[in-house]
Every structure is written in C-alpha cells, then in structure tokens.
XYZ file of C-alpha atoms in Angstrom:
195
model
C 18.971 -14.659 16.375
C 15.670 -15.821 17.931
C 16.736 -14.440 21.334
C 17.346 -11.008 19.786
C 13.777 -10.637 18.452
C 12.103 -10.135 21.870
C 14.777 -7.563 22.745
C 14.144 -5.626 19.512
C 10.383 -5.721 20.136
C 10.910 -4.392 23.680
C 13.095 -1.533 22.428
C 10.519 -0.607 19.754
C 7.719 -0.681 22.324
C 9.745 1.537 24.690
C 10.260 4.212 22.031
C 7.361 6.664 22.350
C 5.393 7.502 19.235
C 5.911 11.028 17.887
C 3.365 13.566 19.212
C 0.139 13.905 17.197
C 1.008 17.457 16.047
C 4.350 16.262 14.662
C 2.685 13.315 12.917
C 0.198 15.752 11.355
C 3.048 18.017 10.193
C 4.846 15.078 8.629
C 1.679 13.727 6.989
C 1.106 17.150 5.382
C 4.729 17.164 4.178
C 4.608 13.673 2.727
C 1.132 14.202 1.255
C 2.480 16.757 -1.222
C 6.265 16.420 -1.268
C 6.404 12.681 -1.972
C 5.210 13.678 -5.480
C 8.270 15.887 -6.042
C 9.264 14.369 -9.398
C 6.204 15.986 -11.065
C 5.136 19.576 -10.433
C 1.571 18.941 -11.613
C 1.264 15.992 -9.195
C 2.441 18.209 -6.309
C -0.037 20.915 -7.271
C -2.866 18.384 -7.436
C -1.878 16.951 -4.040
C -1.794 20.461 -2.554
C -5.312 21.078 -3.836
C -6.579 17.752 -2.449
C -4.891 18.558 0.866
C -6.704 21.919 1.022
C -3.547 24.040 0.899
C -4.476 27.643 0.083
C -2.535 29.353 -2.735
C -0.973 32.640 -1.572
C 1.262 35.384 -2.894
C 4.819 35.613 -1.541
C 3.812 38.807 0.293
C 1.554 36.746 2.600
C 4.483 36.381 5.056
C 7.700 38.465 5.234
C 9.935 35.375 5.444
C 8.131 33.762 2.519
C 8.592 36.903 0.465
C 12.341 36.986 1.164
C 12.686 33.290 0.343
C 10.898 33.562 -2.979
C 12.265 36.923 -4.139
C 15.881 36.513 -2.994
C 16.012 32.872 -4.085
C 14.708 33.693 -7.553
C 17.065 36.645 -7.871
C 20.099 34.510 -6.986
C 18.987 31.692 -9.303
C 18.479 34.053 -12.255
C 21.858 35.626 -11.637
C 23.506 32.177 -11.815
C 21.369 30.823 -14.694
C 19.805 33.726 -16.634
C 18.447 31.456 -19.417
C 16.715 28.999 -17.076
C 12.947 28.924 -16.501
C 11.285 28.885 -13.086
C 7.713 27.894 -12.225
C 5.846 26.956 -9.070
C 3.711 28.477 -6.354
C 3.273 29.226 -2.664
C 0.674 27.851 -0.256
C -0.489 28.104 3.347
C -2.242 25.686 5.694
C -2.885 25.289 9.422
C -1.727 21.816 10.528
C -1.660 20.540 14.099
C -1.734 24.065 15.504
C 1.065 25.217 13.196
C 0.877 27.839 10.464
C 2.748 26.177 7.589
C 3.997 27.709 4.354
C 4.848 25.607 1.325
C 6.847 26.485 -1.782
C 6.672 24.295 -4.885
C 9.240 24.978 -7.586
C 10.517 23.722 -10.914
C 13.773 24.874 -12.477
C 14.785 23.982 -16.027
C 17.988 25.163 -17.681
C 18.528 25.903 -21.359
C 19.844 22.360 -21.979
C 16.822 20.694 -20.375
C 18.298 19.703 -17.021
C 15.668 20.216 -14.305
C 15.165 20.310 -10.562
C 11.892 20.191 -8.623
C 11.553 21.273 -5.012
C 8.870 20.978 -2.363
C 9.595 22.890 0.847
C 7.474 23.341 3.944
C 8.362 26.066 6.450
C 7.171 26.528 10.017
C 8.726 29.943 10.612
C 7.538 30.183 14.238
C 9.126 26.894 15.368
C 11.294 27.384 18.459
C 13.060 24.001 18.536
C 14.203 21.265 16.183
C 12.282 18.036 15.755
C 14.312 15.335 17.571
C 16.452 13.116 15.344
C 15.025 9.853 16.735
C 11.512 11.146 16.029
C 12.474 11.987 12.430
C 13.760 8.435 11.998
C 10.358 7.111 13.118
C 8.462 9.520 10.870
C 10.578 8.665 7.820
C 10.553 4.945 8.625
C 14.339 4.724 8.354
C 17.510 6.313 9.685
C 19.017 9.309 7.858
C 21.645 8.527 5.234
C 23.696 11.485 6.473
C 23.775 14.803 8.289
C 25.224 18.268 7.663
C 26.150 20.850 10.291
C 24.253 24.152 10.287
C 24.928 27.477 12.024
C 24.090 27.771 15.741
C 24.958 24.099 16.416
C 21.991 22.775 14.444
C 21.938 19.743 12.122
C 20.357 19.022 8.739
C 19.183 15.404 8.380
C 19.412 13.831 4.907
C 17.645 10.856 3.340
C 18.970 9.778 -0.072
C 16.833 8.314 -1.413
C 13.782 9.774 0.284
C 10.529 7.802 0.249
C 11.439 6.308 -3.126
C 14.366 6.345 -5.528
C 14.934 9.462 -7.583
C 14.461 12.054 -4.871
C 15.922 13.178 -1.555
C 14.517 14.504 1.722
C 16.149 17.078 4.005
C 14.846 18.212 7.391
C 16.430 20.979 9.433
C 15.845 23.605 12.077
C 17.304 27.046 11.416
C 17.720 29.558 14.219
C 17.940 32.372 11.650
C 20.677 34.519 13.202
C 23.382 34.062 10.553
C 23.708 36.477 7.624
C 22.573 34.018 4.927
C 19.463 33.008 6.886
C 18.533 36.641 7.478
C 19.027 37.510 3.803
C 16.777 34.686 2.587
C 14.235 34.672 5.430
C 15.258 31.195 6.568
C 13.984 30.556 10.066
C 12.304 27.736 11.960
C 11.561 24.182 10.861
C 12.242 23.325 7.209
C 11.147 20.098 5.509
C 12.259 19.632 1.905
C 12.033 17.075 -0.860
C 13.947 17.480 -4.119
C 14.322 15.655 -7.425
C 16.644 16.356 -10.333
C 16.605 15.058 -13.873
C 18.335 15.132 -17.248
C 16.969 16.160 -20.661
C 14.839 13.633 -22.508
C 16.642 12.288 -25.575
C-alpha cells in the first residue's frame, strides 16, 4: 500500500487543474445551487452572488424554457403550485442564465430546482474535469441526443439532492421546443409532505 501512495500523488500532480473560467463557472453554480433544498436560501445566495433578476423574455431560449416548461408542468399537474425566478450574470467571460424553481403538488410533495444555462457554449465540459470540480466521480451517466452524455451525481454535494451536468447541441425536436442548448448545470431536491 505504501508503494502505491507515491504513484497516486504523481497521477494527481499530472492531471491539469481545470481552466480558471471553468472553475469560475462551477463556483457560481455551487454558490447558489448547493442550497437547492430551500428556495429562500437559493434566492439569498443569488443576491449575495450579485445575480441580476430578469424576466424570461431577457433571452429567447430562457423564455422557451420557462414558458414551455411551465405549460407542460401545469398540463400534467393542474393543481400544483410553481414559484421561482430567473437571473443573469457574467462569469468568466460567459453570459449565464439561472432558473430557480419550486414545485409543490396538492398533497404536499415538492421539488426544487436550480439550473444554470450557458446557451452559447460550443462544447461539453470534459468528464475528467467535472470529476475534479465535483470532487468525486459521477454516480452514473445518461446518453443524450447527438452523442452527448449527461453526468449524474447522487447524492450531489450533500445527501438529499442530486447534480446533473450536460451539454446539449439543441438540434433535436425536444431541445428546440424547450430552448435547450449549450451547457446545463442542475441541482435538484425532492421532498415529502410534513406530517
């Protein structure tokens, strides 16, 4: 075992650190989305992080995401309630858009989401870089259209929530309908009614 330690240290030293812009992107993501279990905590973190509140119409993709997503959700669960907000921030040379959401059905089951979109991204963040940024390997992956991959961490930074990171080319019908395009970083938490 002792002989393995220098080898592990050499491998870690040989792995380059993620670029500064990617570290900044991930810090912005974690700064708000690690609070995903509580909407008010996410909103407070967004304010501290100087995210600017915007209307969905601030970007055409954002508008499609919010309007089409809400329409589909209300069609499936007409008695549920939906709250949240949209934000914008420049981070590491990227124009980022964030959507915070809380869904609660008529029985009290709930789901919170924190999603950051970089619509202009032209390539996926490398998987080995995501492992470094998360501090652990993904717990799974899912295939996406156009030979892309969604990386999953369950749990995410702590128990009770998950993290998903993907790159979406945006050419398939579903992506076009919902405005999904570019780099997507998401944290989600679900819960049951209080008894």
